[in-house]
mmCIF file of C-alpha atoms in Angstrom:
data_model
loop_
_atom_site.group_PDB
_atom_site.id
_atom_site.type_symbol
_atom_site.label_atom_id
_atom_site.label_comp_id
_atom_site.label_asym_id
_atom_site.label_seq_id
_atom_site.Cartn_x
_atom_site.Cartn_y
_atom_site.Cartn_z
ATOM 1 C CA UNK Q 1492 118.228 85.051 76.780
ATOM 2 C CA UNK Q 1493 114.710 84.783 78.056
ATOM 3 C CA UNK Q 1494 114.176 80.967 80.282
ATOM 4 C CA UNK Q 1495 110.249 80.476 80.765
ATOM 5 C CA UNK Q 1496 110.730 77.686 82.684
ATOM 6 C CA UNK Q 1497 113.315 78.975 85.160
ATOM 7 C CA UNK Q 1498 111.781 82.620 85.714
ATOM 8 C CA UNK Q 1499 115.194 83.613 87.917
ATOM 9 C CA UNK Q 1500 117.453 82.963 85.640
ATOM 10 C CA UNK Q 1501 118.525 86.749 84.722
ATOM 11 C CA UNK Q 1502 117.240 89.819 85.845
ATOM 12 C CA UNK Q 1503 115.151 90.122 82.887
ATOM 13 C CA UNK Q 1504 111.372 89.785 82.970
ATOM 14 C CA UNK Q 1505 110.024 86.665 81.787
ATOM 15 C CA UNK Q 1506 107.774 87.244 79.069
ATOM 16 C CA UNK Q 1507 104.129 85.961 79.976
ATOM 17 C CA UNK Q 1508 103.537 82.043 78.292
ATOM 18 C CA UNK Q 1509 100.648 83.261 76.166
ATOM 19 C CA UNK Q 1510 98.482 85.470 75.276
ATOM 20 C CA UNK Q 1511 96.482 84.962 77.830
ATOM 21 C CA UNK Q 1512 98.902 85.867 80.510
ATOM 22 C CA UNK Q 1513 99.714 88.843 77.827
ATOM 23 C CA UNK Q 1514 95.880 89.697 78.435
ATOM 24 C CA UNK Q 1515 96.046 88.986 82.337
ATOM 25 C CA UNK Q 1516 98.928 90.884 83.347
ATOM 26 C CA UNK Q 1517 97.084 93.869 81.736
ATOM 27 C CA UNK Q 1518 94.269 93.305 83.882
ATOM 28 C CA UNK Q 1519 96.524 93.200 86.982
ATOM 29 C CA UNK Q 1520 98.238 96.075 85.859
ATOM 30 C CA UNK Q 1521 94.920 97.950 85.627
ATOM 31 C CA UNK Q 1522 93.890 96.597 89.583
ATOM 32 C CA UNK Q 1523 97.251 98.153 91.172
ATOM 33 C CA UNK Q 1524 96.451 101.699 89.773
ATOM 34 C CA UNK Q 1525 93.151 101.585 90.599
ATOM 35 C CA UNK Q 1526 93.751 100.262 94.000
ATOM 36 C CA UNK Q 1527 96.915 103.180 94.396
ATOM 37 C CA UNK Q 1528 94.022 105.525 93.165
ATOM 38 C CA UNK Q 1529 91.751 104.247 95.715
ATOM 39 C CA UNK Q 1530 94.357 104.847 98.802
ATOM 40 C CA UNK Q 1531 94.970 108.564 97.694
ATOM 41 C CA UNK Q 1532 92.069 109.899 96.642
ATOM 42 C CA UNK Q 1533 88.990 111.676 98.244
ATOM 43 C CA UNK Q 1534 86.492 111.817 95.117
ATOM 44 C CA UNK Q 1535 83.177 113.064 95.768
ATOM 45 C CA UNK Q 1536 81.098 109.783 98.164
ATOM 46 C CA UNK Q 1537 78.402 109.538 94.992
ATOM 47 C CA UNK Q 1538 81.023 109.274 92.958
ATOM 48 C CA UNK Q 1539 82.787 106.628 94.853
ATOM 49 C CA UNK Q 1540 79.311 104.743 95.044
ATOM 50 C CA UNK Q 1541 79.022 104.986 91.275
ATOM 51 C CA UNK Q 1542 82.412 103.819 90.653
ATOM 52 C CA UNK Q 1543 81.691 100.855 93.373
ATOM 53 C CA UNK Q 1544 78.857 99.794 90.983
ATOM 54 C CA UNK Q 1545 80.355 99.341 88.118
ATOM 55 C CA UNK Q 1546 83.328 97.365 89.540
ATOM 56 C CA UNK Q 1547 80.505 95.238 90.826
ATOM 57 C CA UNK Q 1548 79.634 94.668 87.539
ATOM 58 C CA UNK Q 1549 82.760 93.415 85.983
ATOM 59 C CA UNK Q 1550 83.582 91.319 89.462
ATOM 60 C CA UNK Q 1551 80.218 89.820 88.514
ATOM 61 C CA UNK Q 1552 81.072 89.160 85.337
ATOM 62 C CA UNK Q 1553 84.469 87.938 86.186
ATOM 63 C CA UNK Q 1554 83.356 85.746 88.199
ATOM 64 C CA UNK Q 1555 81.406 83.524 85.799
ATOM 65 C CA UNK Q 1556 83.901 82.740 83.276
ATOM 66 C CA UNK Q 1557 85.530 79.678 83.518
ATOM 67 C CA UNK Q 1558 87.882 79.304 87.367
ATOM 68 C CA UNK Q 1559 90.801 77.250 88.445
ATOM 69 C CA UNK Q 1560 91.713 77.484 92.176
ATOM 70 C CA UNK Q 1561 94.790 77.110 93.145
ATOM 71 C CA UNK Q 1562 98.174 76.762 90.673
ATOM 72 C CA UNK Q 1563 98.303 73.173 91.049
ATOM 73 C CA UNK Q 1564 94.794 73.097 89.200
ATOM 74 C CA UNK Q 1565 95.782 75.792 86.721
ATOM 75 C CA UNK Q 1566 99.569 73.750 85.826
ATOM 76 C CA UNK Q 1567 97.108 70.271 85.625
ATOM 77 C CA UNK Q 1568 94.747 71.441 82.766
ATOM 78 C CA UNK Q 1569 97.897 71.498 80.561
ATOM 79 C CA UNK Q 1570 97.264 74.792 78.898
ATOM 80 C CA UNK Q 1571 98.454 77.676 80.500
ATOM 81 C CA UNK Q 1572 102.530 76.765 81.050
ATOM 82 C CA UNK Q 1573 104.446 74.791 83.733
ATOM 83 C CA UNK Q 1574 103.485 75.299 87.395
ATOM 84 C CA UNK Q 1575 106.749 77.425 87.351
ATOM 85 C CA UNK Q 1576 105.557 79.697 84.782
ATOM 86 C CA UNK Q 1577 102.296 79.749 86.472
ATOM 87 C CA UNK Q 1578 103.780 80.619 89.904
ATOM 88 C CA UNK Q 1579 105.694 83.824 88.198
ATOM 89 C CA UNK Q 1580 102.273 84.875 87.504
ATOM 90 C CA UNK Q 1581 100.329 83.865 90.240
ATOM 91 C CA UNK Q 1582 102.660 84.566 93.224
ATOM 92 C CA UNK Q 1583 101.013 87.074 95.330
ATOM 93 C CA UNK Q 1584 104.484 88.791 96.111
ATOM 94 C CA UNK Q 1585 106.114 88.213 92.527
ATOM 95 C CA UNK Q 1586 103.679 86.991 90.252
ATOM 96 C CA UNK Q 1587 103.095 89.545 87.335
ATOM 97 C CA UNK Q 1588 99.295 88.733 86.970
ATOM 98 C CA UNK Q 1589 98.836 88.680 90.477
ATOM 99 C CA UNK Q 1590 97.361 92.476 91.309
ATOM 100 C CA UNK Q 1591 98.578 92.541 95.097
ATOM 101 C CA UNK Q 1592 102.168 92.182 94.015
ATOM 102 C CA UNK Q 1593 104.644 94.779 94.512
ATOM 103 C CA UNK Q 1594 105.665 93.147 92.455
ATOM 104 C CA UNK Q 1595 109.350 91.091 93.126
ATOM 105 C CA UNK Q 1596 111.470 90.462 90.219
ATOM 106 C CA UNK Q 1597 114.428 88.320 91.194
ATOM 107 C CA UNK Q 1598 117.521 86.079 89.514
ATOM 108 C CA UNK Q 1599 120.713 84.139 90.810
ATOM 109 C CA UNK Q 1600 123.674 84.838 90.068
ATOM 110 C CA UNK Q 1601 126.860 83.049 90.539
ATOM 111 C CA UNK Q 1602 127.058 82.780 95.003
ATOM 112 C CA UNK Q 1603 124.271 85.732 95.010
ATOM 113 C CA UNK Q 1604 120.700 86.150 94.606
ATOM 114 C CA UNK Q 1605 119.080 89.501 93.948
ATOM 115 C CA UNK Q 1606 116.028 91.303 93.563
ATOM 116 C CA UNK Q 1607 114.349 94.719 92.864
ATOM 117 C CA UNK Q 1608 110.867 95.713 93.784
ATOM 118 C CA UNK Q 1609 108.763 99.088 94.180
ATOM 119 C CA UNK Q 1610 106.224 99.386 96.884
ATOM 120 C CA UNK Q 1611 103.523 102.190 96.170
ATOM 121 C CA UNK Q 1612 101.222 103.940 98.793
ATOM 122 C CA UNK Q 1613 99.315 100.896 98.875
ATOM 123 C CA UNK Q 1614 101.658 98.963 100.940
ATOM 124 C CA UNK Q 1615 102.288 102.222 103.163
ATOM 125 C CA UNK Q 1616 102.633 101.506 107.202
ATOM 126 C CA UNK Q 1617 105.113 104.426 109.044
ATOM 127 C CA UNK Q 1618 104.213 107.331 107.042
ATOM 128 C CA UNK Q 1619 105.719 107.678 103.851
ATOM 129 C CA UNK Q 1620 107.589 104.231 104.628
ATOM 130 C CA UNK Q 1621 106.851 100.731 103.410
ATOM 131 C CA UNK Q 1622 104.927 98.417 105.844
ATOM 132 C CA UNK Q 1623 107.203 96.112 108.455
ATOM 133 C CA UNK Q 1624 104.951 93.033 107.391
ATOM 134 C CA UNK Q 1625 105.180 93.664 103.742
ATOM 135 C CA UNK Q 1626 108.933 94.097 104.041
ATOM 136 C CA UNK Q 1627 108.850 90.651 105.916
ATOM 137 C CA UNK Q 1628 107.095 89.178 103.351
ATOM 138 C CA UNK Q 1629 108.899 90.302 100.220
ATOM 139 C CA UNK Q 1630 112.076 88.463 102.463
ATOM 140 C CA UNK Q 1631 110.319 85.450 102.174
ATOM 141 C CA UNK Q 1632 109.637 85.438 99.484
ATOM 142 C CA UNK Q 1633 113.301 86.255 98.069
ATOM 143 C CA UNK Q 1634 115.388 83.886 100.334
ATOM 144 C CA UNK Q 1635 112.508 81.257 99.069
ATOM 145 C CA UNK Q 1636 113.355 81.673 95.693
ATOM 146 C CA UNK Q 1637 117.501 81.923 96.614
ATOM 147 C CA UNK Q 1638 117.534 78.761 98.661
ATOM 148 C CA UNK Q 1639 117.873 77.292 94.948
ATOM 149 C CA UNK Q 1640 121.383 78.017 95.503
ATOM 150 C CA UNK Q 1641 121.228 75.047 97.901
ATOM 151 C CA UNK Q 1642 119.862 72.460 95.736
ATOM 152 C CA UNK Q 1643 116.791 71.772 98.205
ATOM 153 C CA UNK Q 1644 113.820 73.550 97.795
ATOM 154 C CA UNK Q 1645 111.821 73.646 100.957
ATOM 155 C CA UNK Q 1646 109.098 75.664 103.588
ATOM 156 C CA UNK Q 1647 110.227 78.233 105.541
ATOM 157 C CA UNK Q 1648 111.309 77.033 109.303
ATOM 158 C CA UNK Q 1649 111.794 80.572 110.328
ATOM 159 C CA UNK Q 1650 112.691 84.401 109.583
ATOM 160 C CA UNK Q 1651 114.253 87.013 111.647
ATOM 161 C CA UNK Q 1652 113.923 90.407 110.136
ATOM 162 C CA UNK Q 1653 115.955 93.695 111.877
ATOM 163 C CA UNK Q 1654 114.779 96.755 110.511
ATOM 164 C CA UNK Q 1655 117.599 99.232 110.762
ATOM 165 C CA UNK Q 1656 115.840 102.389 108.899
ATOM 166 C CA UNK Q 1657 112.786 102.902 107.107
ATOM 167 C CA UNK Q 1658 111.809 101.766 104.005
ATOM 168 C CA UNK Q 1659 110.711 104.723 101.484
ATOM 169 C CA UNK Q 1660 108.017 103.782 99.319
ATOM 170 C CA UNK Q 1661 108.259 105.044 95.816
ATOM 171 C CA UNK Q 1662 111.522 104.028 95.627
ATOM 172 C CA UNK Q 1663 113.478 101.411 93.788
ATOM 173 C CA UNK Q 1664 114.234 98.660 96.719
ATOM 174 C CA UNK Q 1665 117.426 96.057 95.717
ATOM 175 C CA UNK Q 1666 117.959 92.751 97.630
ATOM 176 C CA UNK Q 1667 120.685 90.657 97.936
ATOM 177 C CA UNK Q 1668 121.082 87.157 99.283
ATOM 178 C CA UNK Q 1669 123.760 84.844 100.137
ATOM 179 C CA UNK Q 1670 123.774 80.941 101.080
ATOM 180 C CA UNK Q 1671 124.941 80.666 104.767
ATOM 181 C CA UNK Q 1672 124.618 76.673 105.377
ATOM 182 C CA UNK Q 1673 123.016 73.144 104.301
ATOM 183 C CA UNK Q 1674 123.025 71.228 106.856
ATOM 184 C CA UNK Q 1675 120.711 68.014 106.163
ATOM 185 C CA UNK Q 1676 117.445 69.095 105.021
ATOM 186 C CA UNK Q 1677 117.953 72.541 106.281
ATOM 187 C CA UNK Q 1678 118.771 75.841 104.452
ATOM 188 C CA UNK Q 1679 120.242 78.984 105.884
ATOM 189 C CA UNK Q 1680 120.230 82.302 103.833
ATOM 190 C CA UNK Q 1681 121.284 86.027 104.381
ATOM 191 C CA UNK Q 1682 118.920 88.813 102.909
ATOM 192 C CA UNK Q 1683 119.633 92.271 102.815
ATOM 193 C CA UNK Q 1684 117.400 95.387 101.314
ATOM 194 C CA UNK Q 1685 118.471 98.341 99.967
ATOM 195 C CA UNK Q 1686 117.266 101.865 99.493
ATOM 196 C CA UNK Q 1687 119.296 104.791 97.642
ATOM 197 C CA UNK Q 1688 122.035 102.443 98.916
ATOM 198 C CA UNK Q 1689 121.450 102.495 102.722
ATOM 199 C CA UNK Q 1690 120.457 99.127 104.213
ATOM 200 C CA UNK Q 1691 116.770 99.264 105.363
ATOM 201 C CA UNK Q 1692 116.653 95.848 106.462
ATOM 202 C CA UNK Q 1693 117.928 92.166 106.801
ATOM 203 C CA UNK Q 1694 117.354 89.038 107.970
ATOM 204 C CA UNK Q 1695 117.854 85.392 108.354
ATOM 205 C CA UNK Q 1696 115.853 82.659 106.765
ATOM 206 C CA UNK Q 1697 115.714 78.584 107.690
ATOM 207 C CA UNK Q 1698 114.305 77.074 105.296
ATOM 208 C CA UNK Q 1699 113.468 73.118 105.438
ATOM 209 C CA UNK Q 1700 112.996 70.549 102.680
ATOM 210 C CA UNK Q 1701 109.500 68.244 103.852
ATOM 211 C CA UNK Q 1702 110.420 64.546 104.008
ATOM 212 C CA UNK Q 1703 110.141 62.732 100.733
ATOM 213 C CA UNK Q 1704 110.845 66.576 98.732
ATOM 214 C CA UNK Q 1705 108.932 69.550 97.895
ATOM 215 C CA UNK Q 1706 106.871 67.462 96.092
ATOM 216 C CA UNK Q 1707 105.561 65.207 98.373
ATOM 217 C CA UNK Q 1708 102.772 67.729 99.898
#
């Protein structure tokens, strides 16, 4: 069973709110071929130029339809879904409307958190492997969304990443996590990744709840 409000719930896909997420995660969809296009192709330069122009135009007109910047803004206007719904749309490493997203789809389960993700050539750093700082990131994001196992959401302190083979891109990447230690308002988690079953990376992550909660920024 689908849970809007609590997008990690199962390893199922959150349906979009509305359909204007419907509509937006289209559009996303849409941006992350035409940006893999971009990274692999060598069209003819007029060609390129012409193409250039007429994403100019739609930027343009893009840009003056109505904006909200930043989620907070977007969950305050009261009609596009909770700022978690908004975040699993938004986030720019999970977020399904979000066009730089791989993107992340993770759940809890039980002791364990896991996740699955896909990183095309756009995220390529050693050849044919997926970029150290986009493998960093994707931890961070996924031990931020695990540290719900510890009851205290919070920022990250720190995270140590060791990179034991490369990462293939192309490939279906799974993630584990596991809850190390609370200790006050700090949060220690485990993350591993996973390609064709061989460990590609882990790490540690500290993460620590601000004074007064999450809430108080």
């Amino acid at each position: 069973m689908h849970n809007n409000e609590n997008p990690f719930a199962s390893e199922d896909i959150t349906p979009a709110f509305n359909d204007e997420w419907v509509a937006k995660r289209r559009v996303a969809d849409a941006l992350k071929q035409l940006t893999e296009v971009l990274v692999t192709s060598s069209p003819d330069i007029e060609q390129m130029h012409s193409i250039a122009e007429r994403l100019e135009v739609t930027a343009a007109s893009f840009r003056a339809s109505p904006r909200l910047f930043g989620r907070s803004r977007w969950a305050a206007s009261g009609e596009h879904g909770s700022f978690a719904q908004i975040s699993h749309e938004l986030n720019p490493l999970s977020g399904w409307s979000n066009p730089i997203a791989p993107p992340l789809n993770s759940w809890i389960d039980g002791d364990r958190a896991y996740g699955v993700c896909q990183c095309n050539w756009a995220y390529e750093g050693p050849p044919g492997s997926v970029h150290g700082g986009m493998i960093a990131a994707i931890f961070d994001q996924f031990l931020g969304m695990a540290q719900r196992m510890g009851g205290q959401p919070g920022m990250t302190g720190y995270l140590n990443v060791n990179y034991h083979n490369r990462t293939p891109l192309n490939t279906e990447l799974k993630l584990e996590g596991m809850l190390t230690k609370v200790e006050g308002r700090k949060t220690i988690l485990r993350g591993e990744m996973y390609a064709n079953d061989v460990m590609t990376a882990s790490c540690e992550g500290l993460f620590v709840q601000p004074k007064g909660g999450i809430d108080a920024l």
